[in-house]
CSV table of C-alpha atoms in Angstrom, one decimal:
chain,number,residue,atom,x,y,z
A,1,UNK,CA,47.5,71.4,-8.8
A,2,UNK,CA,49.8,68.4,-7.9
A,3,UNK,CA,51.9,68.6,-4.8
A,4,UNK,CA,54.7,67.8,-6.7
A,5,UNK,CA,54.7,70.6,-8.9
A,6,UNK,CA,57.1,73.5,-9.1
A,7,UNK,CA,55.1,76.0,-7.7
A,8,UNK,CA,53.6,73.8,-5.0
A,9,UNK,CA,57.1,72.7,-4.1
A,10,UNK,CA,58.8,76.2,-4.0
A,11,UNK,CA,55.7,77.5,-1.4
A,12,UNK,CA,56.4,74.9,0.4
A,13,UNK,CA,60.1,76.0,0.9
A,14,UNK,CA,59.0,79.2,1.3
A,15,UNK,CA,56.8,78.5,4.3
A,16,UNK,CA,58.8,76.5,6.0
A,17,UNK,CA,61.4,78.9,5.4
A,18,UNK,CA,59.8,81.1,6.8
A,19,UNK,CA,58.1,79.0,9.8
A,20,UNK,CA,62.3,78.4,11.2
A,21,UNK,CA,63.0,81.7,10.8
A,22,UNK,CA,60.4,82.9,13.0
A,23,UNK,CA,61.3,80.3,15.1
A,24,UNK,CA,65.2,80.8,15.5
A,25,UNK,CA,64.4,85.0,15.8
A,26,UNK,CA,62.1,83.8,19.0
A,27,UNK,CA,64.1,82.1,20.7
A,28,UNK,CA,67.1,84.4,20.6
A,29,UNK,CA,64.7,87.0,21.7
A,30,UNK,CA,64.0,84.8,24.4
A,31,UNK,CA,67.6,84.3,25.3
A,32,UNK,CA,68.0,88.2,25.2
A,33,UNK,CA,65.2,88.3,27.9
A,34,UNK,CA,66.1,86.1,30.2
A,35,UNK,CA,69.8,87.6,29.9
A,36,UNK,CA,68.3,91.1,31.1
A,37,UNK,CA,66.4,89.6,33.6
A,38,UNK,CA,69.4,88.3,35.6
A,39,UNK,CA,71.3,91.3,34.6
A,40,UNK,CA,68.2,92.9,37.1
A,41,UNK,CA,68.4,90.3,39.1
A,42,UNK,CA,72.3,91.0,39.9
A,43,UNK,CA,71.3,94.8,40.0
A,44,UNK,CA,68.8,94.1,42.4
A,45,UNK,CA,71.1,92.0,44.3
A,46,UNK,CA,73.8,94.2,44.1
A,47,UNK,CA,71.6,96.7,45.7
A,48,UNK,CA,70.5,95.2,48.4
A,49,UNK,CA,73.7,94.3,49.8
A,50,UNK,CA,74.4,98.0,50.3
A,51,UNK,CA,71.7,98.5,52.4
A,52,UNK,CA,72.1,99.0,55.9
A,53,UNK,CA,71.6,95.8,58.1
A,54,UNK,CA,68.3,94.6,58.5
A,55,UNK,CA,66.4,94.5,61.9
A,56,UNK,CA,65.6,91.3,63.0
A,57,UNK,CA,61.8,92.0,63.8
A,58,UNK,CA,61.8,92.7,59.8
A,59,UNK,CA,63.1,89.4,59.5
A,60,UNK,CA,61.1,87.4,56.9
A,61,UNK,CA,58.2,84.8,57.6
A,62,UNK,CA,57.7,83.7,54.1
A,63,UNK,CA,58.9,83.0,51.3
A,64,UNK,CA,57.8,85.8,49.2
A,65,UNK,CA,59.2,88.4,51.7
A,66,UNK,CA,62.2,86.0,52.4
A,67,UNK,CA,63.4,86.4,48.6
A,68,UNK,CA,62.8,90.1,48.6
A,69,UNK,CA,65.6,90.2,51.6
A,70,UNK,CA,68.5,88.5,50.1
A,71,UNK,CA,71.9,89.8,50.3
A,72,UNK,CA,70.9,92.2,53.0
A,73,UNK,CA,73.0,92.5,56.4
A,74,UNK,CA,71.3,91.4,59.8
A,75,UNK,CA,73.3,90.3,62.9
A,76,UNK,CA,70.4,88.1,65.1
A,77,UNK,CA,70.7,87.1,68.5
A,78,UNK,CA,70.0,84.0,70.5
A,79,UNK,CA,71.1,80.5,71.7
A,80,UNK,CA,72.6,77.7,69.0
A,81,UNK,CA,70.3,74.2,69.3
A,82,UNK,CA,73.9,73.0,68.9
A,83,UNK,CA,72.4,69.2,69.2
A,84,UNK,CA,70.5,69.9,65.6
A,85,UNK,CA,73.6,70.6,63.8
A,86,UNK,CA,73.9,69.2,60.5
A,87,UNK,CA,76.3,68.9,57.7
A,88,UNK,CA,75.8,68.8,54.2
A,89,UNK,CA,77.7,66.7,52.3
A,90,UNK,CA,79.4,67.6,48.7
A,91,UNK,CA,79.9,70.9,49.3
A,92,UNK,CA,82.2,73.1,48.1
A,93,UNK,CA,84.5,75.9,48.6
A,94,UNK,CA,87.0,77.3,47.0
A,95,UNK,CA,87.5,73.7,44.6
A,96,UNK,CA,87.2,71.5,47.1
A,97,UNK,CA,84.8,69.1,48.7
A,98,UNK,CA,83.6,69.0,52.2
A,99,UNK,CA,80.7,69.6,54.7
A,100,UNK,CA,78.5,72.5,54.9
A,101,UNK,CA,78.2,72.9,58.7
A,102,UNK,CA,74.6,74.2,59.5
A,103,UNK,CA,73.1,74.8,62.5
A,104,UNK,CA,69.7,76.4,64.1
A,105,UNK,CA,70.0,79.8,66.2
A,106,UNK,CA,66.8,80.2,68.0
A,107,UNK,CA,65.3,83.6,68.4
A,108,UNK,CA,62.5,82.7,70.6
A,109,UNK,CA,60.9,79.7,71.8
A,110,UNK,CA,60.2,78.1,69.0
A,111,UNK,CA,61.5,80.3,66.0
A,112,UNK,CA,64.9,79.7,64.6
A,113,UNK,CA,66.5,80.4,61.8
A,114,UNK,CA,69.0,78.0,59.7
A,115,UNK,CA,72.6,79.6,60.0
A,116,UNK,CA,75.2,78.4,57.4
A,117,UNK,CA,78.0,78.8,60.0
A,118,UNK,CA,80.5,77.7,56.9
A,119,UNK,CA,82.7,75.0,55.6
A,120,UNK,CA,85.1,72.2,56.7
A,121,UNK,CA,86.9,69.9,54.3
A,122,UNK,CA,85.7,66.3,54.4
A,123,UNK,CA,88.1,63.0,55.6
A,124,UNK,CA,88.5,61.3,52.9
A,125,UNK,CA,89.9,58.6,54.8
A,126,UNK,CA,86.3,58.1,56.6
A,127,UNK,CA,84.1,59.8,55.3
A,128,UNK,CA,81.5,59.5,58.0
A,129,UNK,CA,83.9,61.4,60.3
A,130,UNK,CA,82.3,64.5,61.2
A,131,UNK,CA,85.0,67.9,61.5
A,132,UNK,CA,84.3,69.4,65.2
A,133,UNK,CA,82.7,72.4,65.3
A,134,UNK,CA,82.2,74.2,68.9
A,135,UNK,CA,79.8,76.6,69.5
A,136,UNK,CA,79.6,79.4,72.4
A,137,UNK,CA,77.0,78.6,74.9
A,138,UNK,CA,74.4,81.6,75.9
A,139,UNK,CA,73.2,83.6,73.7
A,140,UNK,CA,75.1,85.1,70.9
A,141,UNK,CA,75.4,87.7,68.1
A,142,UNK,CA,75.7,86.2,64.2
A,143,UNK,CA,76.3,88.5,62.1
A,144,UNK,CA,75.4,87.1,58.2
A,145,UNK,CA,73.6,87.7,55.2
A,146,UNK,CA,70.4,86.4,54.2
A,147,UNK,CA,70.3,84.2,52.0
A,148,UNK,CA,67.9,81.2,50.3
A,149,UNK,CA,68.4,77.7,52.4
A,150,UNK,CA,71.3,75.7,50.7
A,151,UNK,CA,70.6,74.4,47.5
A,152,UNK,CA,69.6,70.9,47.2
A,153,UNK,CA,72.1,68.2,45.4
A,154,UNK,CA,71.0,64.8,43.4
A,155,UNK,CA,69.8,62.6,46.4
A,156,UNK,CA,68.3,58.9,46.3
A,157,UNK,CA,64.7,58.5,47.2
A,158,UNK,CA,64.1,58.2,50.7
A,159,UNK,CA,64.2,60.1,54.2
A,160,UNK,CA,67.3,61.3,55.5
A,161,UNK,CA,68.3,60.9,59.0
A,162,UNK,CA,71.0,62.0,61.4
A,163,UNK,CA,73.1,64.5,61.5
A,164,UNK,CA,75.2,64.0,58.1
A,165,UNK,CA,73.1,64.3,55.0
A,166,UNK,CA,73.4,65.4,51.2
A,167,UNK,CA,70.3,67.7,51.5
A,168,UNK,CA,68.2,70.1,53.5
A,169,UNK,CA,64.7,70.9,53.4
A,170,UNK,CA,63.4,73.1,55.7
A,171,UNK,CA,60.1,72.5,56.3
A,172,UNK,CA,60.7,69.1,56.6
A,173,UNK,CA,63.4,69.6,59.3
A,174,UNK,CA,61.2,72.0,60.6
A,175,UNK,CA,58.7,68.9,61.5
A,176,UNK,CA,61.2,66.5,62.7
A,177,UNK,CA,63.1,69.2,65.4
A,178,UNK,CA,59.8,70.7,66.3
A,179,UNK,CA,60.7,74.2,65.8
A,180,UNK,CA,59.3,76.4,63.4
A,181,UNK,CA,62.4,77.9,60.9
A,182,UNK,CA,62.3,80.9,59.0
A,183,UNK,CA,62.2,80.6,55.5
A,184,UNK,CA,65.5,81.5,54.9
A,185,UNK,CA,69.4,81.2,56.0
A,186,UNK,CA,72.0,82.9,56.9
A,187,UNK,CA,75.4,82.7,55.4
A,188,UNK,CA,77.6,83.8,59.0
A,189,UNK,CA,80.5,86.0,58.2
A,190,UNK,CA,83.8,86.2,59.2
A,191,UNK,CA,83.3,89.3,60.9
A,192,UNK,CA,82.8,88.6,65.0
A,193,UNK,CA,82.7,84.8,64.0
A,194,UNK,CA,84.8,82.6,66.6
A,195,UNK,CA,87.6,80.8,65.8
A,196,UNK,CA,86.0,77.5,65.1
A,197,UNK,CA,88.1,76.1,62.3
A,198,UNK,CA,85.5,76.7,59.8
A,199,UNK,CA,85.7,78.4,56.1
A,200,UNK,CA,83.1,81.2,55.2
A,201,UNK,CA,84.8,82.5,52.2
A,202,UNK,CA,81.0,82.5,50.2
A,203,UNK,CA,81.1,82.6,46.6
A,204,UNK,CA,78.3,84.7,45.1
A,205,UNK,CA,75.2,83.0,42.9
A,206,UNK,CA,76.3,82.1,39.4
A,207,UNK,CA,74.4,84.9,36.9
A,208,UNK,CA,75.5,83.1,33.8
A,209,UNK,CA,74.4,86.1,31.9
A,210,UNK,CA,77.1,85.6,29.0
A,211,UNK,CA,75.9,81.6,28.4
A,212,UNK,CA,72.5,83.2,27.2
A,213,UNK,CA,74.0,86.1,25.2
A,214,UNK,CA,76.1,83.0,23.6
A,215,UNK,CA,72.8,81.7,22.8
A,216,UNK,CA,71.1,84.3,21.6
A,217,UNK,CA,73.8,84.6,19.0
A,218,UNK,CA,73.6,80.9,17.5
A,219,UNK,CA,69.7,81.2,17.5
A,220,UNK,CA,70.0,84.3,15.2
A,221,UNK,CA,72.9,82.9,13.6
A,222,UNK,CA,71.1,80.1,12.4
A,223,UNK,CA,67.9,82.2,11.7
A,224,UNK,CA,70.6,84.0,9.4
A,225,UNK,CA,72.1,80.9,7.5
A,226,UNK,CA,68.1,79.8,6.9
A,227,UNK,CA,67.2,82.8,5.2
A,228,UNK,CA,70.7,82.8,3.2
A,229,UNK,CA,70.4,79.4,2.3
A,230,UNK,CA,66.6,80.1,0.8
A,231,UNK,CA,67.9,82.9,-0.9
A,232,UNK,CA,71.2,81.3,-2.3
A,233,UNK,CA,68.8,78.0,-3.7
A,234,UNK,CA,65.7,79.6,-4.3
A,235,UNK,CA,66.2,82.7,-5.7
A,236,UNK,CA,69.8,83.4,-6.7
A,237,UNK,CA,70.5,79.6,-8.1
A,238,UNK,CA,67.3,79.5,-10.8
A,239,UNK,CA,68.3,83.3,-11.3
A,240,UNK,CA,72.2,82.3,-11.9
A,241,UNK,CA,70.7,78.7,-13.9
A,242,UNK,CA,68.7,81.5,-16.7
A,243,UNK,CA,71.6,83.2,-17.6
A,244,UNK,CA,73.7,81.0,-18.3
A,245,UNK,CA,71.5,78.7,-19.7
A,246,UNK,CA,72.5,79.3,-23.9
A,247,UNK,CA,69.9,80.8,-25.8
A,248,UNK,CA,67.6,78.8,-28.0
């Protein structure tokens, strides 16, 4: 039988048909899945940060117990390395651009933890003027949430240096201060926090939930207009072409 024969031609549509369809469904199924995941996600979240604060000897060491402490409550004590302060440039807060200002608090010889101490606006008029931002000598309370290390911006190839830079990774700092960090931050709250000029008013993680509900809907809307379409052309059109074709 020749591919270009009625029969060959109308399985053909029919597979293919039938192939995007199958498709489309998928991937909105997909899109459904992922939205329930975040929905736990924020659930989980959610629950966490009702929790009463965490000790600090439960204070993660890795990663994988680090993740499972987000959003809880700790207040840690020890001594700022105040000359390892960094800020992270592009950062914002409430619309506008600045400086996160970050800073180690070390436990214990040799153990510190990255503590997002919060934000100041940038100069725009120099922008390699850094915004002062004191810290209490001693040792000190922070009270925070956990939280994962600052997320990491578009940066140029190559090794950053001093204390203004566009990203931070920890175990590479880590190297270069010789101290080991935890795999983690904390976000310092306004509660007990001195009067240091800076802004801490944390916006929480982006769930995005509805963008893949949005999705989910085109995917089966198109998986919809396929099957329509075959129907319309392949069945009802030859069907609608018979009758009124005139009688012999």
């Amino acid at each position: 039988m020749s591919l270009s024969s009625p029969v060959v031609r109308r399985w053909v549509v029919l597979l293919a048909t039938l192939a995007a369809v199958a498709l489309t469904v998928r991937l909105g199924a997909w899109q459904l899945a992922r939205a329930a995941q975040k929905e736990a996600m924020q659930a989980s979240a959610d629950t966490r940060s009702t929790l009463a604060p965490l000790a600090t000897a439960d204070l993660a060491r890795d990663g994988h117990a680090a993740a499972a402490q987000h959003d809880r409550r700790i207040t840690l004590s020890g001594r700022w390395l105040a000359e390892q302060t960094l800020y992270l440039d592009n950062r914002q807060m409430n619309g506008r651009v600045g400086f996160f200002v970050v800073t180690p608090l070390e436990l214990a010889p040799g153990d510190a933890v990255m503590v997002l101490r919060g934000w100041a606006p940038r100069d725009f008029q120099d922008r390699t003027r850094l915004p002062a931002a004191p810290l209490s000598a001693g040792t000190v309370s922070v009270a925070g949430t956990i939280a994962p290390p600052p997320g990491k911006l578009y940066a140029f190839d190559g090794t950053e240096r001093g204390p203004l830079r566009q990203n931070l990774d920890l175990a590479v700092y880590s190297r270069e201060i010789g101290v080991a960090l935890r795999p983690l931050s904390l976000q310092q709250q306004d509660s007990g926090a001195p009067d240091d000029g800076l802004r801490r008013q944390w916006p929480k993680p982006a769930v995005d939930v509805h963008k893949h509900y949005g999705y989910a809907f085109q995917w089966f809307a198109l998986a919809f207009l396929l099957s329509g379409l075959y129907v319309w052309f392949q069945l009802l059109g030859p069907w609608r072409a018979r009758r009124l074709r005139p009688a012999a």
